[in-house]
Tab-separated table of C-alpha atoms in Angstrom:
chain	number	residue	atom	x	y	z
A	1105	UNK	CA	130.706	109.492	75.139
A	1106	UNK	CA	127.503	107.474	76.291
A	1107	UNK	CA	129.675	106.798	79.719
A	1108	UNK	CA	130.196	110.336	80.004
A	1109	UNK	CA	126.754	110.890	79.923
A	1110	UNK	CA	125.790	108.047	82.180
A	1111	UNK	CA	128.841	109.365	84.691
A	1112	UNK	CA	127.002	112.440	84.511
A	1113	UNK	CA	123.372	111.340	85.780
A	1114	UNK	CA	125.585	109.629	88.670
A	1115	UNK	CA	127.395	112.926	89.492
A	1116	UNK	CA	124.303	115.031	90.008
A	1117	UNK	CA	122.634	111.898	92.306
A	1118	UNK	CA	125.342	112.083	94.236
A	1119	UNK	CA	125.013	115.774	94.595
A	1120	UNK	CA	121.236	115.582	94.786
A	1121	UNK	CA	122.158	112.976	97.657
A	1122	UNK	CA	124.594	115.193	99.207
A	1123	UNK	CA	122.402	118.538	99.278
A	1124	UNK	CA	119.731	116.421	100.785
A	1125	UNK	CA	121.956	115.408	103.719
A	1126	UNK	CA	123.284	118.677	104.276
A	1127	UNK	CA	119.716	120.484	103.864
A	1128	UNK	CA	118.213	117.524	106.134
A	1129	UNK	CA	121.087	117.221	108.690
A	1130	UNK	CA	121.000	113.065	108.078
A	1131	UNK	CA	123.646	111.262	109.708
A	1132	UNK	CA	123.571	109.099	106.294
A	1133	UNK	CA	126.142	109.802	103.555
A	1134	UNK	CA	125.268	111.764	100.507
A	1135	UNK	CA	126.649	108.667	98.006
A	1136	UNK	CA	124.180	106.191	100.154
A	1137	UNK	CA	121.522	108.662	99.846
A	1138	UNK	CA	122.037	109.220	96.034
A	1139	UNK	CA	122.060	105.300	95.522
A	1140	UNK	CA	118.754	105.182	97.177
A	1141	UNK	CA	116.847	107.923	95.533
A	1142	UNK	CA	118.768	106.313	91.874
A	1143	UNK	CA	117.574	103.139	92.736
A	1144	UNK	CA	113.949	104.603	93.105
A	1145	UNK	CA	113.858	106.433	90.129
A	1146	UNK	CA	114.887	103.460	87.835
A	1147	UNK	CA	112.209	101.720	89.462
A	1148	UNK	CA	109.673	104.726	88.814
A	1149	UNK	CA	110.951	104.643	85.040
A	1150	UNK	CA	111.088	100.951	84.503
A	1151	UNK	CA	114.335	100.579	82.731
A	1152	UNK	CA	117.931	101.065	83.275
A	1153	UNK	CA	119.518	103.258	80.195
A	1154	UNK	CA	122.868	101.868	78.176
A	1155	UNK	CA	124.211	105.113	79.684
A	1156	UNK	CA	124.102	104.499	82.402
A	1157	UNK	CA	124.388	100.993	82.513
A	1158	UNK	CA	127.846	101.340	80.956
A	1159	UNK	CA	128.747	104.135	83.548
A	1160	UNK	CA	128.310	102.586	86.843
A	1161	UNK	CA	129.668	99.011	85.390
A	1162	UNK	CA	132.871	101.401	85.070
A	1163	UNK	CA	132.605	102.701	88.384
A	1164	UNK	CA	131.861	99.194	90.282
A	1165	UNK	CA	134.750	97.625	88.459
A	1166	UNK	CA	137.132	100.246	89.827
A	1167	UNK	CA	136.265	100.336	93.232
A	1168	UNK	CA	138.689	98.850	94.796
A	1169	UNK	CA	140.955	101.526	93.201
A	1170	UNK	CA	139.057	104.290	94.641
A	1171	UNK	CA	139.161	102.758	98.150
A	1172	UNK	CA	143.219	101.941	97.842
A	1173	UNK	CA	144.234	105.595	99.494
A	1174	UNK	CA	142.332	105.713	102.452
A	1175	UNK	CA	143.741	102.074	102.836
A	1176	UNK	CA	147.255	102.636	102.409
A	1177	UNK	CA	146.578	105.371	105.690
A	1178	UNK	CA	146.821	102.616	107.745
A	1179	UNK	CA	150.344	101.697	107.039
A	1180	UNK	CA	151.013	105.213	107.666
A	1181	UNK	CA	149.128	106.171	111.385
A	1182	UNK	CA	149.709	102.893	112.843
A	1183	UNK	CA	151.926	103.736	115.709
A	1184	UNK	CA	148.928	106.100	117.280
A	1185	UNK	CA	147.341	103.159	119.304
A	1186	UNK	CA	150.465	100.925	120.347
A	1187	UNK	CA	149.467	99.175	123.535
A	1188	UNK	CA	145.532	98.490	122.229
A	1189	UNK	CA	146.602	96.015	119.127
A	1190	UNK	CA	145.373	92.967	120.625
A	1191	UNK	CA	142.460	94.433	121.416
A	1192	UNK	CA	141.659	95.741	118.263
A	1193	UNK	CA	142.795	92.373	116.755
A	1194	UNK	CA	140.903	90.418	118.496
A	1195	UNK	CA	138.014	92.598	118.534
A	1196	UNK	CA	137.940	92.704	114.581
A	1197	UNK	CA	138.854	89.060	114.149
A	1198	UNK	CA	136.751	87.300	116.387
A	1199	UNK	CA	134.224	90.293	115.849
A	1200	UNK	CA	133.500	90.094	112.065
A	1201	UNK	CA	133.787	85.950	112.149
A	1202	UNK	CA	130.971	86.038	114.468
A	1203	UNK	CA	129.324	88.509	112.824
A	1204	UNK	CA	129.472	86.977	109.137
A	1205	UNK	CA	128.163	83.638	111.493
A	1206	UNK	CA	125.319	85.317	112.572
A	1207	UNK	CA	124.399	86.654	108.812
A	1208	UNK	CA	124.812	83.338	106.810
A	1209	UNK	CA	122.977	80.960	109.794
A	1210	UNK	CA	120.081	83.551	110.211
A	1211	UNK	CA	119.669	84.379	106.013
A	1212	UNK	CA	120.102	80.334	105.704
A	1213	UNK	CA	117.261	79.568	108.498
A	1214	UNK	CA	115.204	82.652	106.701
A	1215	UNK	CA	115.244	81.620	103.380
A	1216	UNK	CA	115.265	77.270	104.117
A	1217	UNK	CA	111.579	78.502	105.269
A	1218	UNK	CA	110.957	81.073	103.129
A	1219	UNK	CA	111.074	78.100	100.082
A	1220	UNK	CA	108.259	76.126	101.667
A	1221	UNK	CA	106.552	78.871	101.181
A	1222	UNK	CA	106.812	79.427	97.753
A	1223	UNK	CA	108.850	82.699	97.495
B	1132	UNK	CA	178.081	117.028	87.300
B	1133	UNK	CA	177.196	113.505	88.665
B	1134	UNK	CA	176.116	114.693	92.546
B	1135	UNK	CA	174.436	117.546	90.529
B	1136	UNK	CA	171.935	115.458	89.000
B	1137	UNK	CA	172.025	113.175	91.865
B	1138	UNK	CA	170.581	116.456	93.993
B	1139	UNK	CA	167.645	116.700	90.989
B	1140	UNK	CA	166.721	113.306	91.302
B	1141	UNK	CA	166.575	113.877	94.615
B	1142	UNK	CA	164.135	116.737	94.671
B	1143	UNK	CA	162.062	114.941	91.828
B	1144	UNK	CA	159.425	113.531	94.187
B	1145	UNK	CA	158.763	116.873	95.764
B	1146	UNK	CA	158.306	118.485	92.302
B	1147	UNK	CA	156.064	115.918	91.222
B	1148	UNK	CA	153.851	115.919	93.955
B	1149	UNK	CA	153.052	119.446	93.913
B	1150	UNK	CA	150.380	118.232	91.369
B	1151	UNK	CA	148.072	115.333	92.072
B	1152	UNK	CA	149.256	113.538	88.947
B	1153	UNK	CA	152.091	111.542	90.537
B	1154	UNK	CA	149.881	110.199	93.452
B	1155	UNK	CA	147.497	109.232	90.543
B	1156	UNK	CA	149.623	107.258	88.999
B	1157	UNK	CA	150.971	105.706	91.970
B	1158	UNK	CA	147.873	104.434	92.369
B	1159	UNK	CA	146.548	103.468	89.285
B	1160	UNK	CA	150.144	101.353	88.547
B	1161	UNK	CA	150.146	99.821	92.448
B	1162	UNK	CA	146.211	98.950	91.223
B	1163	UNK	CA	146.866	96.726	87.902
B	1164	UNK	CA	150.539	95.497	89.747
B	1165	UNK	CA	148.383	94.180	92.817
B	1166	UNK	CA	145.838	92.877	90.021
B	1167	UNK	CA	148.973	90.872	88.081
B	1168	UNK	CA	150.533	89.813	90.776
B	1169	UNK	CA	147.408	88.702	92.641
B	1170	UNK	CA	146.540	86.119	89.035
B	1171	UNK	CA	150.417	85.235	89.529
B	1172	UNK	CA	150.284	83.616	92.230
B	1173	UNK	CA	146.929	82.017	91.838
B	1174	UNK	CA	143.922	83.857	93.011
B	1175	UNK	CA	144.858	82.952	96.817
B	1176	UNK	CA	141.467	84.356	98.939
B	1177	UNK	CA	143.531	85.119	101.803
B	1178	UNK	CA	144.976	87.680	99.912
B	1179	UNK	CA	142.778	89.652	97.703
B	1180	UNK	CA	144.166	92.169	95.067
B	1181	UNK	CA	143.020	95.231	97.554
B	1182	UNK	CA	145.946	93.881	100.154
B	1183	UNK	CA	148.755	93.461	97.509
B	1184	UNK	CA	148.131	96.917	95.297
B	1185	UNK	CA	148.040	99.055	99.059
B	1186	UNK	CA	150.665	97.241	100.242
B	1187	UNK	CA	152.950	97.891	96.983
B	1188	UNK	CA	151.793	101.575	96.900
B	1189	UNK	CA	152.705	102.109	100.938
B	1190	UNK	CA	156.457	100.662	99.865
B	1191	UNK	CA	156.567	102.824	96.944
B	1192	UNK	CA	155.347	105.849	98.961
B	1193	UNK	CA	158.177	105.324	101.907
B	1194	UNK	CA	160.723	104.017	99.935
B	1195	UNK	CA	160.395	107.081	97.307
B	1196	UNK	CA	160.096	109.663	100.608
B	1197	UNK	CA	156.795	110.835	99.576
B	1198	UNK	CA	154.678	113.079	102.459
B	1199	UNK	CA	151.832	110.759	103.058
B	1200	UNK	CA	150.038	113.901	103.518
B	1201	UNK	CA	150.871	115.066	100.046
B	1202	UNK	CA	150.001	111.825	98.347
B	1203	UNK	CA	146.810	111.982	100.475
B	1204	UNK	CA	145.847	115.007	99.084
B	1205	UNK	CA	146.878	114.317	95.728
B	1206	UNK	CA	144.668	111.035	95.308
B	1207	UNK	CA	141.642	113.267	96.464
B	1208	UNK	CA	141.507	113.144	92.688
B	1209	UNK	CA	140.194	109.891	92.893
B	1210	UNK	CA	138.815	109.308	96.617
B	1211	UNK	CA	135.968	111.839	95.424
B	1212	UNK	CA	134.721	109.590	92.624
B	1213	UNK	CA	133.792	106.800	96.052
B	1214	UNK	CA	130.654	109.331	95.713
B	1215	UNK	CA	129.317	108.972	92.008
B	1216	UNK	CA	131.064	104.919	92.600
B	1217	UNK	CA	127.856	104.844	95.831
B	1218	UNK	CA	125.539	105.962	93.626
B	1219	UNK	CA	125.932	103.563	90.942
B	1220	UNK	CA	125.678	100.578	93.122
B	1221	UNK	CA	121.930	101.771	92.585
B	1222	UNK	CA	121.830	100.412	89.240
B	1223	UNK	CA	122.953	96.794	89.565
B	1224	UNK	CA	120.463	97.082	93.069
B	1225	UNK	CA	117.390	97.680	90.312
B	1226	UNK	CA	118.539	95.685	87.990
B	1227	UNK	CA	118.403	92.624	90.705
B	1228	UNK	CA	115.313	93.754	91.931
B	1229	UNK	CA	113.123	90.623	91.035
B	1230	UNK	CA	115.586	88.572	92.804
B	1231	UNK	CA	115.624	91.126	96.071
B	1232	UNK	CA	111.972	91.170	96.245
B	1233	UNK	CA	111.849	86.793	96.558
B	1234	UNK	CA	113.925	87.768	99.730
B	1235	UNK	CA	112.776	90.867	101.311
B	1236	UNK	CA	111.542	89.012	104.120
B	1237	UNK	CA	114.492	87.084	105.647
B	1238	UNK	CA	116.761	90.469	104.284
B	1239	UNK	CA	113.730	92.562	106.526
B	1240	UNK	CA	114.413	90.070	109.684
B	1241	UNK	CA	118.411	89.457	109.455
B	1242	UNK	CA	119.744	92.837	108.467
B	1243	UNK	CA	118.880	94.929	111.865
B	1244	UNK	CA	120.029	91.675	113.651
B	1245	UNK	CA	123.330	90.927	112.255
B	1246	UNK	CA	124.028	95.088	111.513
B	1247	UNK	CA	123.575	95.602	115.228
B	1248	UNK	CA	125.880	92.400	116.310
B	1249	UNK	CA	128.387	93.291	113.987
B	1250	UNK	CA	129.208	96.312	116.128
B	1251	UNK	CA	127.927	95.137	119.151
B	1252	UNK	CA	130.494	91.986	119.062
B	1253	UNK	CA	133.545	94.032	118.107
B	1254	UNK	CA	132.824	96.238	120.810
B	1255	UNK	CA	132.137	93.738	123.613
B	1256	UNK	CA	135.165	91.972	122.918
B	1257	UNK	CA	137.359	95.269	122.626
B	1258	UNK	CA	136.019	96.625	125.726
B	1259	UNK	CA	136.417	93.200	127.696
B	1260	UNK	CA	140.378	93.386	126.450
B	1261	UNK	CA	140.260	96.979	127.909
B	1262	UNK	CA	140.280	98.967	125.275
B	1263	UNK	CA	139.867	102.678	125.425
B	1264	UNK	CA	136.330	104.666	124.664
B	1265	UNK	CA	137.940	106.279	121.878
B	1266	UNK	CA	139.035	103.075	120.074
B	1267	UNK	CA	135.834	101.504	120.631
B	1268	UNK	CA	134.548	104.408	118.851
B	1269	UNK	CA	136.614	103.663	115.943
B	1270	UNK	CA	135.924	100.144	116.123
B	1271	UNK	CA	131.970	100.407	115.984
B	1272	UNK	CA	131.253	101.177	112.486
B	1273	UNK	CA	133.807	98.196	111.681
B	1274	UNK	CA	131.061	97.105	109.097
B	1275	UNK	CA	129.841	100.350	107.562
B	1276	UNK	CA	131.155	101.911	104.224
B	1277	UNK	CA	133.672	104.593	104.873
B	1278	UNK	CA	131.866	107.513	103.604
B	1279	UNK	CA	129.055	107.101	105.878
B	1280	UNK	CA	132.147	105.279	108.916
B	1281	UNK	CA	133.945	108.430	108.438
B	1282	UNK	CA	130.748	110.593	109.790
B	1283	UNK	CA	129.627	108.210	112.540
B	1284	UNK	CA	133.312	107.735	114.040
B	1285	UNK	CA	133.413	111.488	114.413
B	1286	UNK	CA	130.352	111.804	115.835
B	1287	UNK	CA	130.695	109.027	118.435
B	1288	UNK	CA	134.491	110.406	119.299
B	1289	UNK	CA	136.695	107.943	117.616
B	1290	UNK	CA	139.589	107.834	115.681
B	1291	UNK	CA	139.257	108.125	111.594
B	1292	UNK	CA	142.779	106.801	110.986
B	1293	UNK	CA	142.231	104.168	112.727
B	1294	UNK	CA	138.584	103.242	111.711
B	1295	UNK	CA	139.811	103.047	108.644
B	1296	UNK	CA	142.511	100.597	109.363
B	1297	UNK	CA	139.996	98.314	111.140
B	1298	UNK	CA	137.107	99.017	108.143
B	1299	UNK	CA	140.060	97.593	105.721
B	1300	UNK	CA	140.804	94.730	108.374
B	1301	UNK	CA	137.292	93.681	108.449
B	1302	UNK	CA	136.649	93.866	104.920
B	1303	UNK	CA	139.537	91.528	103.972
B	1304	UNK	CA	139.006	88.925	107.321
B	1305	UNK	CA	134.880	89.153	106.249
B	1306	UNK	CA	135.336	88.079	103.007
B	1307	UNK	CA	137.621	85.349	104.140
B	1308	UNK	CA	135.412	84.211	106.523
B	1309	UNK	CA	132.420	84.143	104.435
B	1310	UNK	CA	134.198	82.074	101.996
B	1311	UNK	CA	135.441	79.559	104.540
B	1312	UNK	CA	131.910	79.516	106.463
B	1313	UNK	CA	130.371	79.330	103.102
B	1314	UNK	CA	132.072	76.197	102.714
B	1315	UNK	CA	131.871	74.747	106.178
B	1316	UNK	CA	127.701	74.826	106.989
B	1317	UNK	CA	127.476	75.175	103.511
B	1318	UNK	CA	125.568	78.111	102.246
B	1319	UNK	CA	125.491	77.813	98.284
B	1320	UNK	CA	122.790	80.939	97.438
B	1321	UNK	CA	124.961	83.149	95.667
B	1322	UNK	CA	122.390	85.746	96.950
B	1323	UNK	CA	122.814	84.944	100.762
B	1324	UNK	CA	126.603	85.361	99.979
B	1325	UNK	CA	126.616	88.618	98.667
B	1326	UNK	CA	124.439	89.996	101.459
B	1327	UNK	CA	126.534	88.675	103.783
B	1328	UNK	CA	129.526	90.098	101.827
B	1329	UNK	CA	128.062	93.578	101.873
B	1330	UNK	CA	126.569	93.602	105.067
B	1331	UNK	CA	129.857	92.532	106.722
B	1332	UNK	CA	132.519	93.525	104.734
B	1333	UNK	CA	131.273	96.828	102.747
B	1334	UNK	CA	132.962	97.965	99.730
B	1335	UNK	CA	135.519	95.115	100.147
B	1336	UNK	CA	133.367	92.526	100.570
B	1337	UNK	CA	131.259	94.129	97.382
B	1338	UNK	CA	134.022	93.874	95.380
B	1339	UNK	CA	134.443	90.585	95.832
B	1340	UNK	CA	130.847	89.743	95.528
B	1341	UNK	CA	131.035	91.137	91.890
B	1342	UNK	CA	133.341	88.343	91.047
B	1343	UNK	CA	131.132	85.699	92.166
B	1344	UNK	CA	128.460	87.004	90.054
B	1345	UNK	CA	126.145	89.629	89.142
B	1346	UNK	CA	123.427	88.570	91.675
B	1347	UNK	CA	125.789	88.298	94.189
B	1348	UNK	CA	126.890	91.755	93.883
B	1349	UNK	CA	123.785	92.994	94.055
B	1350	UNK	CA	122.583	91.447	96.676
B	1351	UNK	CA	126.007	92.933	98.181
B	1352	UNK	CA	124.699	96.395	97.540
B	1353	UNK	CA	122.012	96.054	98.856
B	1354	UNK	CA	123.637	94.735	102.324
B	1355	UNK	CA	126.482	97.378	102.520
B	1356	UNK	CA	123.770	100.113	101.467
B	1357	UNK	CA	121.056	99.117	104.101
B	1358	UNK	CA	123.835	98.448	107.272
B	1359	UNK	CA	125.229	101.580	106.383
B	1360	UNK	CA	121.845	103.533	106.929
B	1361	UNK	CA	120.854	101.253	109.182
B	1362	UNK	CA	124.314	101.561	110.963
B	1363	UNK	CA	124.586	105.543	110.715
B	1364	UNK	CA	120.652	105.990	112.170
B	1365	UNK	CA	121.391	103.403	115.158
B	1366	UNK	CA	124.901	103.879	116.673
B	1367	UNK	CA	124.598	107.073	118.159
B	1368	UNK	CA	121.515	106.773	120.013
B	1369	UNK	CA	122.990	103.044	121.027
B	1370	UNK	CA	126.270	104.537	122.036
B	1371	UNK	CA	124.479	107.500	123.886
B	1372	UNK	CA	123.263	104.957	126.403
């Protein structure tokens, strides 16, 4: 029951989220949105309830589940772009090792500095 | 009597599909046998549990002659809870929140840096292999979590199908890489991981940042949540140009 609840408050974020996008016309998604104005409120309130807590541990530890369908599409529309693979390949391999390069040498630069000062 | 029942067994998929509760089993038992398998064979990195359990599930959906379509539709039962799952990213973000604010200023400097490169690399290479407009399209919000991927692919033109393919490719290669990276320059700050994680690799790379630890996660939130905004707000005026 307490997850219930807690699954509950997450529902109508999400929907609070999602009516704000629509209402708005934001190019953001109503989930992001709803994690934003969730995280805000806790923050507003000072504490996280068990509810809650419970509920979204759930959630998180199922997430990979929830993203497994759109996934499996893959297998399933592949032959649409025959001809570009390499490119694509490439582009994502090469792409995302730079890109995770880039994230770890600039957060370790920002941070190595960021000590001397005394956080 | 035999060919009979041979002809039933045959049409058994079709009947079962007309509700979603085959597809929802499908995936729920392709989950915990990706899961099993992956502790098997010994936690390998270069394989997370997210590979095995879809690749499982797409043999069980073509060898059992299910309409993808149909299973698609089906598992819509429990693609909608990615919503409320967004959302309560939120509460592992506050509870972190002592930790984020020691590091809002290198997260302040790197995120609209490394968001913007992660699509601006992908891009540059794809384009310089002579790729098409449409499939850099797709290949742009290669970093973004696929709620938010879905919108901006269809606003810039692309393909979701295939956005979705490279979102899953980049998620599994970025979590790879930041493990390997990780290793090689070495970055130890389970917080710096996670952001990387999230910012990179989204809901894949969150995933995995929950197993390295609760910070880590958080700090993964807080990556895939900010590019994603970030991401969504920037593209199209970038790709307007």
């Amino acid at each position: 029951m307490p997850m219930l609840r807690g699954f509950l408050v997450l529902v109508l974020f999400y929907i609070l989220g999602e009516s704000l996008r629509l209402l708005l016309a934001l190019p953001v998604s109503g989930g992001v949105l709803g994690m934003v104005l969730i995280t805000f409120t806790q923050m507003v309130k000072g504490s996280v309830s068990e509810d809650l807590a419970q509920a979204s541990q759930g959630l998180i530890a199922v997430l990979v589940l929830l993203i497994m369908p759109g996934v499996v599409g893959v297998f399933f529309t592949a032959n649409q772009f025959s001809g570009q693979w390499l490119a694509v390949a490439v582009a994502l391999l090469a792409g995302t090792f730079l890109s995770v390069l880039t994230t770890l040498l600039l957060m370790k630069a920002l941070t190595a500095r960021g000590v001397s000062d005394g956080e | 009597m035999v060919s009979e029942l041979f002809a039933r067994f045959q049409a058994l998929p079709d009947t079962l599909t007309a509700t979603p509760i085959l597809a929802i089993a499908l995936t729920l038992g392709a989950f915990f046998a990706g899961n099993w398998l992956f502790s098997r064979i010994g936690r390998p990195l270069w394989l997370p549990p997210v590979v095995l359990s879809a690749c499982l599930l797409s043999g069980v959906i073509a060898v059992l002659a299910i309409d993808y379509q149909a299973y698609q539709q089906g598992a819509r039962w429990l693609t909608v809870l990615l919503g409320p799952a967004t959302v309560a990213l939120g509460i592992p973000l506050y509870q972190q929140m002592h930790h984020i604010r020691a590091m809002w200023r290198p997260i302040v400097v790197t995120l609209p840096i490394a968001a913007t490169m992660a699509a601006v690399y992908a891009v540059v290479i794809g384009w310089a292999l002579g790729a098409t407009p449409e499939v850099l399209a797709s290949l742009a919000p290669k970093s973004v979590t696929a709620p938010i991927a879905i919108g901006i692919t269809e606003q810039l033109g692309g393909s979701v199908p295939l956005m979705m393919g490279g979102l899953l490719i980049t998620g599994v290669v970025a979590t790879l890489f930041v493990d390997l990276l990780a290793r090689l320059l070495p970055v130890k700050d389970e917080r710096i991981l996670g952001f990387a994680l999230g910012l990179n690799g989204h809901a894949i790379g969150t995933a995995r940042a929950f197993e390295i630890s609760h910070t880590a996660g958080a700090f993964a939130s807080l990556g895939m949540g900010l590019t994603g905004v970030f991401t969504a707000l920037i593209l199209p005026l970038v790709f307007r140009l």
